[in-house]
Amino acid sequence: MRKRIVAGNWKMNNDLAETEVLLQELKKQVIPEKVSVLVAPSFTNLQHAFESLRDHPIAVAAQTMHQSDHGAFTGEVSAAMLKSVGVKTVILGHSERRAYFDEDNALLAEKVTTALRHEMTVIFCIGETLQERKQGHHVEVVTAQLEEGLFHISENHWQHIVLAYEPVWAIGTGETASPEQAQEMHKEIRNIVASSYSESIADKVSILYGGSVKPENAKEIFGQPDVDGGLIGGASLNARSFMEIVSAFL
Ligand code: PGA
């Protein structure tokens, strides 16, 4: 059985005090044993979140990292820095990083290599824009994102990879892919992994759906056979709605 994962991407929200309030609220909730839950606060709050969640099943992830180990890269944070504050998982390739920070597939391939060298788990995001979907290019776009950004890794690295399919047109827009659209793409993504690697790797990798997941639609989306969880933005900023989404598997 594939790992079920729900990750909250807090993006550039919550200062230290707000982070603490949200963490305290989350810590009051019961986390279902069969779901791995992560939260990704901003860089400045990672250490605090890790310490606050030390004896708690919720894990902490970073929202991005630099591809180099150290050096003159003003404003950037390395894998070793993340690990030094307890963070072992990083989200790479989020569409906002691709769109606003010019992260292309080649750069993401470097980031993936660095993260894996530091034995981190990578939540690798892929997804097409509205225009690409309207033109019918969605499968092509996602295939290129996988082939150019991820498929240089060796077979044994797949145990440290989680995929997140996030159609850009559904992120923060209130517009969700229908459960059927999500299933169709998740199945397609699994087939792409199977044909470049193996059926067994494709069968084991968790593929999360992201894009306007809410308590009201989580059950139906998570009920699809190839959807193994979610990457949640807006709804993860509220402990109750986030936990309702986590519990949508039950
Ligand atoms: P959203 O964001 O849930 O607010 O649409 C999802 C994401 O960007 O990961």
GROMACS .gro file of C-alpha atoms in nm, residues 31-210:
model
  180
   31ILE     CA    1  -0.328   1.259   1.358
   32PRO     CA    2  -0.458   0.941   1.196
   33GLU     CA    3  -0.182   0.679   1.205
   34LYS     CA    4  -0.216   0.586   0.840
   35VAL     CA    5  -0.148   0.940   0.712
   36SER     CA    6   0.192   1.113   0.708
   37VAL     CA    7   0.136   1.482   0.776
   38LEU     CA    8   0.385   1.759   0.701
   39VAL     CA    9   0.381   2.135   0.727
   40ALA     CA   10   0.609   2.371   0.534
   41PRO     CA   11   0.652   2.705   0.712
   42SER     CA   12   0.877   2.983   0.584
   43PHE     CA   13   1.255   2.956   0.633
   44THR     CA   14   1.256   3.178   0.942
   45ASN     CA   15   1.012   2.950   1.123
   46LEU     CA   16   1.151   2.609   1.031
   47GLN     CA   17   1.369   2.565   1.338
   48HIS     CA   18   1.092   2.673   1.570
   49ALA     CA   19   0.842   2.442   1.399
   50PHE     CA   20   1.082   2.148   1.417
   51GLU     CA   21   1.143   2.202   1.789
   52SER     CA   22   0.777   2.258   1.864
   53LEU     CA   23   0.684   1.935   1.681
   54ARG     CA   24   0.975   1.729   1.819
   55ASP     CA   25   0.757   1.466   1.992
   56HIS     CA   26   0.471   1.495   1.749
   57PRO     CA   27   0.398   1.292   1.433
   58ILE     CA   28   0.371   1.604   1.212
   59ALA     CA   29   0.696   1.655   1.019
   60VAL     CA   30   0.843   1.979   0.889
   61ALA     CA   31   0.936   2.050   0.527
   62ALA     CA   32   1.103   2.343   0.353
   63GLN     CA   33   0.937   2.520   0.059
   64THR     CA   34   1.254   2.534  -0.152
   65MET     CA   35   1.635   2.531  -0.120
   66HIS     CA   36   1.940   2.628  -0.323
   67GLN     CA   37   2.121   2.378  -0.542
   68SER     CA   38   2.470   2.467  -0.413
   69ASP     CA   39   2.614   2.350  -0.084
   70HIS     CA   40   2.743   2.695   0.016
   71GLY     CA   41   2.888   3.013  -0.130
   72ALA     CA   42   2.811   3.363  -0.245
   73PHE     CA   43   2.438   3.325  -0.305
   74THR     CA   44   2.288   3.611  -0.109
   75GLY     CA   45   1.951   3.530   0.040
   76GLU     CA   46   1.965   3.157  -0.025
   77VAL     CA   47   1.946   2.853   0.203
   78SER     CA   48   2.129   2.523   0.150
   79ALA     CA   49   2.030   2.160   0.211
   80ALA     CA   50   2.285   2.132   0.493
   81MET     CA   51   2.135   2.439   0.663
   82LEU     CA   52   1.789   2.284   0.645
   83LYS     CA   53   1.915   1.956   0.785
   84SER     CA   54   2.098   2.136   1.064
   85VAL     CA   55   1.762   2.260   1.196
   86GLY     CA   56   1.598   1.920   1.161
   87VAL     CA   57   1.434   1.953   0.819
   88LYS     CA   58   1.460   1.640   0.605
   89THR     CA   59   1.200   1.711   0.338
   90VAL     CA   60   1.192   1.983   0.074
   91ILE     CA   61   0.928   2.087  -0.179
   92LEU     CA   62   1.091   2.147  -0.518
   93GLY     CA   63   0.943   2.274  -0.842
   94HIS     CA   64   0.635   2.442  -0.699
   95SER     CA   65   0.467   2.635  -0.981
   96GLU     CA   66   0.515   2.964  -0.794
   97ARG     CA   67   0.892   2.897  -0.785
   98ARG     CA   68   0.881   2.809  -1.154
   99ALA     CA   69   0.675   3.117  -1.248
  100TYR     CA   70   0.811   3.393  -1.021
  101PHE     CA   71   1.168   3.276  -0.957
  102ASP     CA   72   1.252   3.137  -1.300
  103GLU     CA   73   1.310   2.785  -1.181
  104ASP     CA   74   1.322   2.572  -1.494
  105ASN     CA   75   1.354   2.199  -1.533
  106ALA     CA   76   1.735   2.207  -1.564
  107LEU     CA   77   1.775   2.406  -1.243
  108LEU     CA   78   1.529   2.180  -1.066
  109ALA     CA   79   1.729   1.876  -1.176
  110GLU     CA   80   2.030   2.026  -0.993
  111LYS     CA   81   1.823   2.096  -0.683
  112VAL     CA   82   1.692   1.740  -0.683
  113THR     CA   83   2.045   1.601  -0.710
  114THR     CA   84   2.164   1.816  -0.418
  115ALA     CA   85   1.866   1.727  -0.198
  116LEU     CA   86   1.912   1.354  -0.262
  117ARG     CA   87   2.288   1.378  -0.197
  118HIS     CA   88   2.194   1.519   0.142
  119GLU     CA   89   1.953   1.228   0.192
  120MET     CA   90   1.649   1.450   0.195
  121THR     CA   91   1.303   1.354   0.074
  122VAL     CA   92   1.182   1.562  -0.220
  123ILE     CA   93   0.821   1.654  -0.289
  124PHE     CA   94   0.856   1.723  -0.660
  125CYS     CA   95   0.580   1.940  -0.809
  126ILE     CA   96   0.461   1.927  -1.166
  127GLY     CA   97   0.160   2.070  -1.345
  128GLU     CA   98   0.042   2.258  -1.650
  129THR     CA   99  -0.090   2.613  -1.691
  130LEU     CA  100  -0.444   2.690  -1.804
  131GLN     CA  101  -0.320   2.777  -2.152
  132GLU     CA  102  -0.129   2.450  -2.179
  133ARG     CA  103  -0.438   2.256  -2.074
  134LYS     CA  104  -0.663   2.445  -2.317
  135GLN     CA  105  -0.421   2.364  -2.596
  136GLY     CA  106  -0.428   1.999  -2.494
  137HIS     CA  107  -0.059   1.996  -2.401
  138HIS     CA  108  -0.093   1.899  -2.036
  139VAL     CA  109   0.049   1.548  -2.064
  140GLU     CA  110   0.338   1.671  -2.278
  141VAL     CA  111   0.424   1.948  -2.029
  142VAL     CA  112   0.416   1.719  -1.727
  143THR     CA  113   0.621   1.457  -1.913
  144ALA     CA  114   0.891   1.716  -1.989
  145GLN     CA  115   0.890   1.838  -1.629
  146LEU     CA  116   0.948   1.482  -1.511
  147GLU     CA  117   1.201   1.384  -1.776
  148GLU     CA  118   1.409   1.700  -1.753
  149GLY     CA  119   1.378   1.773  -1.383
  150LEU     CA  120   1.366   1.433  -1.217
  151PHE     CA  121   1.440   1.137  -1.439
  152HIS     CA  122   1.817   1.166  -1.403
  153ILE     CA  123   1.788   1.002  -1.059
  154SER     CA  124   1.872   0.638  -1.006
  155GLU     CA  125   1.616   0.372  -0.921
  156ASN     CA  126   1.711   0.354  -0.555
  157HIS     CA  127   1.648   0.726  -0.512
  158TRP     CA  128   1.277   0.684  -0.579
  159GLN     CA  129   1.218   0.584  -0.218
  160HIS     CA  130   1.294   0.950  -0.133
  161ILE     CA  131   1.059   1.099  -0.393
  162VAL     CA  132   0.699   1.208  -0.358
  163LEU     CA  133   0.527   1.359  -0.663
  164ALA     CA  134   0.273   1.639  -0.644
  165TYR     CA  135   0.051   1.706  -0.945
  166GLU     CA  136  -0.068   2.064  -0.919
  167PRO     CA  137  -0.243   2.209  -1.223
  168VAL     CA  138  -0.144   2.578  -1.211
  169TRP     CA  139  -0.498   2.684  -1.301
  170ALA     CA  140  -0.627   2.524  -0.981
  171ILE     CA  141  -0.378   2.677  -0.735
  172GLY     CA  142  -0.526   2.943  -0.511
  173THR     CA  143  -0.804   3.002  -0.763
  174GLY     CA  144  -1.083   2.811  -0.595
  175GLU     CA  145  -1.102   2.607  -0.915
  176THR     CA  146  -1.025   2.239  -0.853
  177ALA     CA  147  -0.955   1.972  -1.107
  178SER     CA  148  -1.250   1.735  -1.101
  179PRO     CA  149  -1.178   1.406  -0.927
  180GLU     CA  150  -1.184   1.245  -1.275
  181GLN     CA  151  -0.934   1.497  -1.416
  182ALA     CA  152  -0.705   1.440  -1.117
  183GLN     CA  153  -0.730   1.061  -1.151
  184GLU     CA  154  -0.663   1.076  -1.524
  185MET     CA  155  -0.345   1.280  -1.476
  186HIS     CA  156  -0.223   1.080  -1.177
  187LYS     CA  157  -0.265   0.758  -1.376
  188GLU     CA  158  -0.084   0.918  -1.668
  189ILE     CA  159   0.203   1.028  -1.440
  190ARG     CA  160   0.230   0.678  -1.297
  191ASN     CA  161   0.249   0.540  -1.652
  192ILE     CA  162   0.524   0.786  -1.741
  193VAL     CA  163   0.725   0.673  -1.436
  194ALA     CA  164   0.661   0.308  -1.524
  195SER     CA  165   0.783   0.347  -1.879
  196SER     CA  166   1.103   0.531  -1.780
  197TYR     CA  167   1.175   0.319  -1.470
  198SER     CA  168   0.954   0.024  -1.378
  199GLU     CA  169   0.601  -0.076  -1.285
  200SER     CA  170   0.718  -0.146  -0.933
  201ILE     CA  171   0.864   0.202  -0.882
  202ALA     CA  172   0.555   0.362  -1.036
  203ASP     CA  173   0.334   0.155  -0.812
  204LYS     CA  174   0.518   0.260  -0.497
  205VAL     CA  175   0.554   0.636  -0.551
  206SER     CA  176   0.297   0.852  -0.373
  207ILE     CA  177   0.138   1.111  -0.600
  208LEU     CA  178  -0.030   1.402  -0.421
  209TYR     CA  179  -0.287   1.632  -0.577
  210GLY     CA  180  -0.267   2.005  -0.515
   0.00000   0.00000   0.00000
